[in-house]
């Protein structure tokens, strides 16, 4: 049986992937894999359990054993072993821990199988760093979203202020640069576009523009899906 179709959307933090993926999945009636959330949950699980990040074996064991449930209390909700961690995973600690556990090869391997399980009919939109390069190399459509680091920091700033959370733009810019460096320089699954990915620079695009552009690609590559 042929596998369900997959659309991968990879790129750095603040490139707009999350929002784009959610809308595209909704429009197509596809499942959504927010792989960053899996890394974030693992980061929080490691932190809570007091596991030493240098103990790769223990981190990988946690990655294989933790119970994760998405969507129980609304679309963005995440449970870790029955506890709501929806807010905890979005904190600075959650971001930092995610990128640290993401640099551990055995942890990536343990999360790999979990990610493959999201591929179900009628299809999947997968959001991450290595969706097109490593996890779903046979995806029907691969998109790599980029934007200047300044534009990405600005977006994060507006998002936080909009939520009533204090934010300092230069700090956000510094954190993003650090995370970009760690994500793109790690030896396993570094952040980089797949050779067959379509590159889209969203620096001067609105979210609506990006969504419209991605839907055009869907129409070209997956006409049977887009017309339903
Ligand atoms: O996408 P998001 O910002 O939620 O990802 C958080 C972190 O998780 C990233 O900075 C990256 O280090 C890690 N990650 C990863 N591989 C993925 C998704 C996220 O290494 N596929």
PDB file of C-alpha atoms and ligand atoms in Angstrom:
ATOM      1  CA  UNK A   1       0.000   0.000   0.000  1.00  0.00           C
ATOM      2  CA  UNK A   2       1.354   3.441  -0.906  1.00  0.00           C
ATOM      3  CA  UNK A   3       2.121   5.646   2.118  1.00  0.00           C
ATOM      4  CA  UNK A   4      -0.042   8.647   2.875  1.00  0.00           C
ATOM      5  CA  UNK A   5       1.234  11.884   1.268  1.00  0.00           C
ATOM      6  CA  UNK A   6       3.495  14.147   3.315  1.00  0.00           C
ATOM      7  CA  UNK A   7       4.261  17.850   3.021  1.00  0.00           C
ATOM      8  CA  UNK A   8       7.359  18.880   4.969  1.00  0.00           C
ATOM      9  CA  UNK A   9       7.947  22.464   6.053  1.00  0.00           C
ATOM     10  CA  UNK A  10      11.349  23.018   7.637  1.00  0.00           C
ATOM     11  CA  UNK A  11      13.222  26.137   8.683  1.00  0.00           C
ATOM     12  CA  UNK A  12      14.671  28.092  11.593  1.00  0.00           C
ATOM     13  CA  UNK A  13      12.762  29.488  14.586  1.00  0.00           C
ATOM     14  CA  UNK A  14      10.520  32.393  13.712  1.00  0.00           C
ATOM     15  CA  UNK A  15      10.356  31.585  10.001  1.00  0.00           C
ATOM     16  CA  UNK A  16       6.588  31.235  10.387  1.00  0.00           C
ATOM     17  CA  UNK A  17       6.526  27.442   9.915  1.00  0.00           C
ATOM     18  CA  UNK A  18       4.216  26.741  12.832  1.00  0.00           C
ATOM     19  CA  UNK A  19       1.440  29.069  11.743  1.00  0.00           C
ATOM     20  CA  UNK A  20       1.767  28.080   8.075  1.00  0.00           C
ATOM     21  CA  UNK A  21       1.681  24.344   8.856  1.00  0.00           C
ATOM     22  CA  UNK A  22      -1.405  24.676  11.056  1.00  0.00           C
ATOM     23  CA  UNK A  23      -3.373  26.464   8.329  1.00  0.00           C
ATOM     24  CA  UNK A  24      -2.236  24.157   5.505  1.00  0.00           C
ATOM     25  CA  UNK A  25      -3.066  21.033   7.544  1.00  0.00           C
ATOM     26  CA  UNK A  26      -6.480  22.436   8.389  1.00  0.00           C
ATOM     27  CA  UNK A  27      -7.256  23.366   4.767  1.00  0.00           C
ATOM     28  CA  UNK A  28      -6.258  19.949   3.450  1.00  0.00           C
ATOM     29  CA  UNK A  29      -7.755  17.975   6.346  1.00  0.00           C
ATOM     30  CA  UNK A  30      -4.285  16.514   7.000  1.00  0.00           C
ATOM     31  CA  UNK A  31      -2.767  15.549  10.351  1.00  0.00           C
ATOM     32  CA  UNK A  32      -0.135  17.902  11.761  1.00  0.00           C
ATOM     33  CA  UNK A  33       3.213  16.910  13.244  1.00  0.00           C
ATOM     34  CA  UNK A  34       4.833  19.677  15.291  1.00  0.00           C
ATOM     35  CA  UNK A  35       8.169  17.906  15.721  1.00  0.00           C
ATOM     36  CA  UNK A  36       9.601  20.877  17.638  1.00  0.00           C
ATOM     37  CA  UNK A  37       6.967  20.196  20.317  1.00  0.00           C
ATOM     38  CA  UNK A  38       8.305  16.634  20.685  1.00  0.00           C
ATOM     39  CA  UNK A  39      11.828  17.993  21.279  1.00  0.00           C
ATOM     40  CA  UNK A  40      10.440  20.586  23.660  1.00  0.00           C
ATOM     41  CA  UNK A  41       8.500  17.957  25.650  1.00  0.00           C
ATOM     42  CA  UNK A  42      11.615  15.788  25.840  1.00  0.00           C
ATOM     43  CA  UNK A  43      13.621  18.799  27.039  1.00  0.00           C
ATOM     44  CA  UNK A  44      11.096  19.473  29.794  1.00  0.00           C
ATOM     45  CA  UNK A  45      10.955  15.756  30.697  1.00  0.00           C
ATOM     46  CA  UNK A  46      14.760  15.689  31.056  1.00  0.00           C
ATOM     47  CA  UNK A  47      14.654  18.815  33.182  1.00  0.00           C
ATOM     48  CA  UNK A  48      11.885  17.485  35.437  1.00  0.00           C
ATOM     49  CA  UNK A  49      13.591  14.115  35.886  1.00  0.00           C
ATOM     50  CA  UNK A  50      16.911  15.820  36.651  1.00  0.00           C
ATOM     51  CA  UNK A  51      18.646  13.722  33.990  1.00  0.00           C
ATOM     52  CA  UNK A  52      22.180  14.831  33.113  1.00  0.00           C
ATOM     53  CA  UNK A  53      22.326  15.976  29.468  1.00  0.00           C
ATOM     54  CA  UNK A  54      25.722  14.330  29.200  1.00  0.00           C
ATOM     55  CA  UNK A  55      24.054  10.962  29.846  1.00  0.00           C
ATOM     56  CA  UNK A  56      22.824  10.387  26.290  1.00  0.00           C
ATOM     57  CA  UNK A  57      21.577   6.903  27.069  1.00  0.00           C
ATOM     58  CA  UNK A  58      19.290   8.160  29.850  1.00  0.00           C
ATOM     59  CA  UNK A  59      17.959  10.994  27.660  1.00  0.00           C
ATOM     60  CA  UNK A  60      17.188   8.518  24.845  1.00  0.00           C
ATOM     61  CA  UNK A  61      15.478   6.176  27.315  1.00  0.00           C
ATOM     62  CA  UNK A  62      13.210   9.017  28.459  1.00  0.00           C
ATOM     63  CA  UNK A  63      12.476   9.873  24.804  1.00  0.00           C
ATOM     64  CA  UNK A  64      11.306   6.319  24.191  1.00  0.00           C
ATOM     65  CA  UNK A  65       9.290   5.975  27.386  1.00  0.00           C
ATOM     66  CA  UNK A  66       7.551   9.320  27.920  1.00  0.00           C
ATOM     67  CA  UNK A  67       3.810   9.391  27.246  1.00  0.00           C
ATOM     68  CA  UNK A  68       2.849  12.366  25.066  1.00  0.00           C
ATOM     69  CA  UNK A  69      -0.657  13.373  24.126  1.00  0.00           C
ATOM     70  CA  UNK A  70      -1.502  16.268  21.833  1.00  0.00           C
ATOM     71  CA  UNK A  71      -4.768  18.174  21.725  1.00  0.00           C
ATOM     72  CA  UNK A  72      -6.529  16.961  24.866  1.00  0.00           C
ATOM     73  CA  UNK A  73      -7.315  20.490  26.133  1.00  0.00           C
ATOM     74  CA  UNK A  74      -7.445  22.347  22.817  1.00  0.00           C
ATOM     75  CA  UNK A  75      -5.395  22.363  19.618  1.00  0.00           C
ATOM     76  CA  UNK A  76      -2.116  23.571  21.193  1.00  0.00           C
ATOM     77  CA  UNK A  77      -2.289  21.481  24.355  1.00  0.00           C
ATOM     78  CA  UNK A  78       0.342  18.886  25.191  1.00  0.00           C
ATOM     79  CA  UNK A  79       0.359  16.375  28.054  1.00  0.00           C
ATOM     80  CA  UNK A  80       3.525  14.731  29.351  1.00  0.00           C
ATOM     81  CA  UNK A  81       2.771  11.604  31.377  1.00  0.00           C
ATOM     82  CA  UNK A  82      -0.694  13.027  32.043  1.00  0.00           C
ATOM     83  CA  UNK A  83       0.538  16.465  33.127  1.00  0.00           C
ATOM     84  CA  UNK A  84      -0.262  19.571  31.090  1.00  0.00           C
ATOM     85  CA  UNK A  85       3.032  21.034  29.807  1.00  0.00           C
ATOM     86  CA  UNK A  86       1.524  23.244  27.067  1.00  0.00           C
ATOM     87  CA  UNK A  87       2.904  26.434  28.613  1.00  0.00           C
ATOM     88  CA  UNK A  88       6.127  24.973  30.051  1.00  0.00           C
ATOM     89  CA  UNK A  89       7.344  23.812  26.635  1.00  0.00           C
ATOM     90  CA  UNK A  90       6.976  27.343  25.189  1.00  0.00           C
ATOM     91  CA  UNK A  91       9.144  29.031  27.836  1.00  0.00           C
ATOM     92  CA  UNK A  92      12.796  30.007  27.229  1.00  0.00           C
ATOM     93  CA  UNK A  93      13.780  26.947  29.244  1.00  0.00           C
ATOM     94  CA  UNK A  94      11.662  24.775  26.937  1.00  0.00           C
ATOM     95  CA  UNK A  95      13.318  26.275  23.832  1.00  0.00           C
ATOM     96  CA  UNK A  96      16.792  25.922  25.258  1.00  0.00           C
ATOM     97  CA  UNK A  97      16.319  22.349  26.477  1.00  0.00           C
ATOM     98  CA  UNK A  98      14.748  21.349  23.129  1.00  0.00           C
ATOM     99  CA  UNK A  99      17.780  22.472  21.199  1.00  0.00           C
ATOM    100  CA  UNK A 100      20.103  20.730  23.674  1.00  0.00           C
ATOM    101  CA  UNK A 101      18.329  17.350  23.550  1.00  0.00           C
ATOM    102  CA  UNK A 102      18.045  17.810  19.768  1.00  0.00           C
ATOM    103  CA  UNK A 103      21.831  17.682  19.551  1.00  0.00           C
ATOM    104  CA  UNK A 104      21.916  14.165  21.049  1.00  0.00           C
ATOM    105  CA  UNK A 105      21.914  11.511  18.287  1.00  0.00           C
ATOM    106  CA  UNK A 106      20.359   8.749  20.434  1.00  0.00           C
ATOM    107  CA  UNK A 107      17.512  11.098  21.428  1.00  0.00           C
ATOM    108  CA  UNK A 108      16.823  11.941  17.775  1.00  0.00           C
ATOM    109  CA  UNK A 109      16.793   8.254  16.950  1.00  0.00           C
ATOM    110  CA  UNK A 110      14.282   7.549  19.732  1.00  0.00           C
ATOM    111  CA  UNK A 111      11.970  10.304  18.484  1.00  0.00           C
ATOM    112  CA  UNK A 112      12.291   9.177  14.855  1.00  0.00           C
ATOM    113  CA  UNK A 113       9.834   6.252  15.151  1.00  0.00           C
ATOM    114  CA  UNK A 114       7.335   8.397  16.999  1.00  0.00           C
ATOM    115  CA  UNK A 115       7.397  10.921  14.176  1.00  0.00           C
ATOM    116  CA  UNK A 116       6.848   8.298  11.458  1.00  0.00           C
ATOM    117  CA  UNK A 117       3.665   7.174  13.243  1.00  0.00           C
ATOM    118  CA  UNK A 118       2.034  10.547  12.419  1.00  0.00           C
ATOM    119  CA  UNK A 119       1.944   9.599   8.719  1.00  0.00           C
ATOM    120  CA  UNK A 120      -1.661   8.487   8.309  1.00  0.00           C
ATOM    121  CA  UNK A 121      -4.270   8.873   5.559  1.00  0.00           C
ATOM    122  CA  UNK A 122      -5.395  11.262   4.194  1.00  0.00           C
ATOM    123  CA  UNK A 123      -1.951  12.879   4.731  1.00  0.00           C
ATOM    124  CA  UNK A 124       0.452  14.758   6.962  1.00  0.00           C
ATOM    125  CA  UNK A 125       1.959  18.224   7.243  1.00  0.00           C
ATOM    126  CA  UNK A 126       5.262  17.910   9.140  1.00  0.00           C
ATOM    127  CA  UNK A 127       6.846  20.979  10.748  1.00  0.00           C
ATOM    128  CA  UNK A 128      10.487  20.902  11.874  1.00  0.00           C
ATOM    129  CA  UNK A 129      14.168  21.112  11.059  1.00  0.00           C
ATOM    130  CA  UNK A 130      14.855  17.746   9.427  1.00  0.00           C
ATOM    131  CA  UNK A 131      11.446  16.635   8.192  1.00  0.00           C
ATOM    132  CA  UNK A 132      12.450  16.747   4.503  1.00  0.00           C
ATOM    133  CA  UNK A 133      16.072  15.691   4.952  1.00  0.00           C
ATOM    134  CA  UNK A 134      15.851  12.824   7.461  1.00  0.00           C
ATOM    135  CA  UNK A 135      12.397  11.857   8.721  1.00  0.00           C
ATOM    136  CA  UNK A 136      10.319  11.967   5.501  1.00  0.00           C
ATOM    137  CA  UNK A 137      12.893  11.983   2.672  1.00  0.00           C
ATOM    138  CA  UNK A 138      10.202  10.704   0.257  1.00  0.00           C
ATOM    139  CA  UNK A 139       7.765  13.576   0.979  1.00  0.00           C
ATOM    140  CA  UNK A 140       5.708  14.703  -2.035  1.00  0.00           C
ATOM    141  CA  UNK A 141       6.373  18.379  -1.302  1.00  0.00           C
ATOM    142  CA  UNK A 142       9.262  19.864   0.698  1.00  0.00           C
ATOM    143  CA  UNK A 143       9.387  23.522   1.599  1.00  0.00           C
ATOM    144  CA  UNK A 144      12.146  25.362   3.434  1.00  0.00           C
ATOM    145  CA  UNK A 145      11.081  28.665   4.967  1.00  0.00           C
ATOM    146  CA  UNK A 146      13.693  31.255   5.846  1.00  0.00           C
ATOM    147  CA  UNK A 147      13.687  34.888   6.944  1.00  0.00           C
ATOM    148  CA  UNK A 148      16.399  37.242   8.152  1.00  0.00           C
ATOM    149  CA  UNK A 149      17.278  36.762  11.809  1.00  0.00           C
ATOM    150  CA  UNK A 150      16.172  40.358  12.485  1.00  0.00           C
ATOM    151  CA  UNK A 151      12.738  39.742  10.948  1.00  0.00           C
ATOM    152  CA  UNK A 152      12.369  36.520  12.948  1.00  0.00           C
ATOM    153  CA  UNK A 153      13.296  38.265  16.215  1.00  0.00           C
ATOM    154  CA  UNK A 154      10.784  41.040  15.430  1.00  0.00           C
ATOM    155  CA  UNK A 155       8.034  38.465  14.885  1.00  0.00           C
ATOM    156  CA  UNK A 156       8.807  36.693  18.154  1.00  0.00           C
ATOM    157  CA  UNK A 157       8.860  40.073  19.938  1.00  0.00           C
ATOM    158  CA  UNK A 158       5.415  41.033  18.595  1.00  0.00           C
ATOM    159  CA  UNK A 159       4.058  37.594  19.466  1.00  0.00           C
ATOM    160  CA  UNK A 160       5.234  37.824  23.085  1.00  0.00           C
ATOM    161  CA  UNK A 161       4.109  41.421  23.583  1.00  0.00           C
ATOM    162  CA  UNK A 162       0.743  40.479  22.048  1.00  0.00           C
ATOM    163  CA  UNK A 163       0.403  37.785  24.706  1.00  0.00           C
ATOM    164  CA  UNK A 164       1.218  40.322  27.444  1.00  0.00           C
ATOM    165  CA  UNK A 165       4.664  38.757  28.054  1.00  0.00           C
ATOM    166  CA  UNK A 166       7.619  41.119  28.608  1.00  0.00           C
ATOM    167  CA  UNK A 167      10.286  40.830  25.942  1.00  0.00           C
ATOM    168  CA  UNK A 168      13.560  42.573  25.077  1.00  0.00           C
ATOM    169  CA  UNK A 169      14.323  42.632  21.377  1.00  0.00           C
ATOM    170  CA  UNK A 170      18.153  42.491  21.590  1.00  0.00           C
ATOM    171  CA  UNK A 171      17.890  39.481  23.940  1.00  0.00           C
ATOM    172  CA  UNK A 172      15.535  37.687  21.571  1.00  0.00           C
ATOM    173  CA  UNK A 173      17.919  38.392  18.692  1.00  0.00           C
ATOM    174  CA  UNK A 174      20.879  37.010  20.634  1.00  0.00           C
ATOM    175  CA  UNK A 175      18.950  33.859  21.677  1.00  0.00           C
ATOM    176  CA  UNK A 176      17.795  33.218  18.121  1.00  0.00           C
ATOM    177  CA  UNK A 177      21.342  33.535  16.793  1.00  0.00           C
ATOM    178  CA  UNK A 178      22.604  31.117  19.435  1.00  0.00           C
ATOM    179  CA  UNK A 179      19.882  28.589  18.683  1.00  0.00           C
ATOM    180  CA  UNK A 180      20.403  28.936  14.905  1.00  0.00           C
ATOM    181  CA  UNK A 181      24.104  28.254  15.382  1.00  0.00           C
ATOM    182  CA  UNK A 182      23.491  25.208  17.570  1.00  0.00           C
ATOM    183  CA  UNK A 183      20.787  23.814  15.231  1.00  0.00           C
ATOM    184  CA  UNK A 184      22.780  24.304  12.035  1.00  0.00           C
ATOM    185  CA  UNK A 185      26.210  23.260  13.294  1.00  0.00           C
ATOM    186  CA  UNK A 186      25.300  20.036  15.068  1.00  0.00           C
ATOM    187  CA  UNK A 187      26.655  16.910  13.401  1.00  0.00           C
ATOM    188  CA  UNK A 188      23.316  15.023  13.436  1.00  0.00           C
ATOM    189  CA  UNK A 189      20.374  16.264  11.363  1.00  0.00           C
ATOM    190  CA  UNK A 190      21.657  19.837  11.129  1.00  0.00           C
ATOM    191  CA  UNK A 191      19.204  22.506  10.041  1.00  0.00           C
ATOM    192  CA  UNK A 192      19.581  22.727   6.264  1.00  0.00           C
ATOM    193  CA  UNK A 193      17.258  22.583   3.267  1.00  0.00           C
ATOM    194  CA  UNK A 194      16.744  19.206   1.557  1.00  0.00           C
ATOM    195  CA  UNK A 195      18.274  19.201  -1.929  1.00  0.00           C
ATOM    196  CA  UNK A 196      14.804  18.915  -3.438  1.00  0.00           C
ATOM    197  CA  UNK A 197      13.158  21.517  -1.167  1.00  0.00           C
ATOM    198  CA  UNK A 198      11.568  24.712  -2.442  1.00  0.00           C
ATOM    199  CA  UNK A 199      13.165  27.686  -0.666  1.00  0.00           C
ATOM    200  CA  UNK A 200      10.880  30.522   0.379  1.00  0.00           C
ATOM    201  CA  UNK A 201      12.303  33.657   2.000  1.00  0.00           C
ATOM    202  CA  UNK A 202       9.482  35.135   4.080  1.00  0.00           C
ATOM    203  CA  UNK A 203      11.343  38.249   5.333  1.00  0.00           C
ATOM    204  CA  UNK A 204       9.077  40.608   3.386  1.00  0.00           C
ATOM    205  CA  UNK A 205       6.000  38.393   3.165  1.00  0.00           C
ATOM    206  CA  UNK A 206       2.877  38.394   5.302  1.00  0.00           C
ATOM    207  CA  UNK A 207       1.599  35.127   6.748  1.00  0.00           C
ATOM    208  CA  UNK A 208      -1.283  35.224   4.241  1.00  0.00           C
ATOM    209  CA  UNK A 209       1.177  35.615   1.340  1.00  0.00           C
ATOM    210  CA  UNK A 210       3.199  32.631   2.546  1.00  0.00           C
ATOM    211  CA  UNK A 211       0.111  30.454   2.930  1.00  0.00           C
ATOM    212  CA  UNK A 212      -1.125  31.390  -0.551  1.00  0.00           C
ATOM    213  CA  UNK A 213       2.284  30.575  -2.036  1.00  0.00           C
ATOM    214  CA  UNK A 214       2.470  27.201  -0.267  1.00  0.00           C
ATOM    215  CA  UNK A 215      -1.064  26.342  -1.456  1.00  0.00           C
ATOM    216  CA  UNK A 216       0.106  27.038  -5.043  1.00  0.00           C
ATOM    217  CA  UNK A 217       2.896  24.485  -4.562  1.00  0.00           C
ATOM    218  CA  UNK A 218       0.394  22.005  -3.109  1.00  0.00           C
ATOM    219  CA  UNK A 219      -1.801  22.477  -6.191  1.00  0.00           C
ATOM    220  CA  UNK A 220       1.170  21.782  -8.471  1.00  0.00           C
ATOM    221  CA  UNK A 221       2.534  18.755  -6.594  1.00  0.00           C
ATOM    222  CA  UNK A 222      -0.596  17.235  -5.084  1.00  0.00           C
ATOM    223  CA  UNK A 223      -3.400  18.314  -7.436  1.00  0.00           C
ATOM    224  CA  UNK A 224      -5.702  15.483  -6.315  1.00  0.00           C
ATOM    225  CA  UNK A 225      -5.465  16.629  -2.683  1.00  0.00           C
ATOM    226  CA  UNK A 226      -5.703  20.371  -3.299  1.00  0.00           C
ATOM    227  CA  UNK A 227      -8.896  20.060  -5.362  1.00  0.00           C
ATOM    228  CA  UNK A 228     -10.849  18.135  -2.709  1.00  0.00           C
TER     229      UNK A 228
HETATM  230  O1  LIG B   1      10.347  24.403  16.084  1.00  0.00           O
HETATM  231  P1  LIG B   1      10.668  24.719  17.525  1.00  0.00           P
HETATM  232  O2  LIG B   1      11.196  26.101  17.741  1.00  0.00           O
HETATM  233  O3  LIG B   1       9.530  24.391  18.444  1.00  0.00           O
HETATM  234  O4  LIG B   1      11.854  23.703  17.900  1.00  0.00           O
HETATM  235  C1  LIG B   1      12.511  23.781  19.130  1.00  0.00           C
HETATM  236  C2  LIG B   1      13.904  23.171  19.008  1.00  0.00           C
HETATM  237  O5  LIG B   1      13.787  21.751  18.808  1.00  0.00           O
HETATM  238  C3  LIG B   1      14.733  23.660  17.832  1.00  0.00           C
HETATM  239  O6  LIG B   1      15.493  24.804  18.161  1.00  0.00           O
HETATM  240  C4  LIG B   1      15.633  22.471  17.512  1.00  0.00           C
HETATM  241  O7  LIG B   1      16.806  22.494  18.266  1.00  0.00           O
HETATM  242  C5  LIG B   1      14.814  21.271  17.954  1.00  0.00           C
HETATM  243  N1  LIG B   1      14.216  20.569  16.827  1.00  0.00           N
HETATM  244  C6  LIG B   1      14.986  19.660  16.147  1.00  0.00           C
HETATM  245  N2  LIG B   1      14.464  18.940  15.116  1.00  0.00           N
HETATM  246  C7  LIG B   1      13.186  19.120  14.752  1.00  0.00           C
HETATM  247  C8  LIG B   1      12.381  20.066  15.413  1.00  0.00           C
HETATM  248  C9  LIG B   1      12.931  20.797  16.448  1.00  0.00           C
HETATM  249  O8  LIG B   1      16.155  19.477  16.471  1.00  0.00           O
HETATM  250  N3  LIG B   1      12.690  18.391  13.760  1.00  0.00           N
END
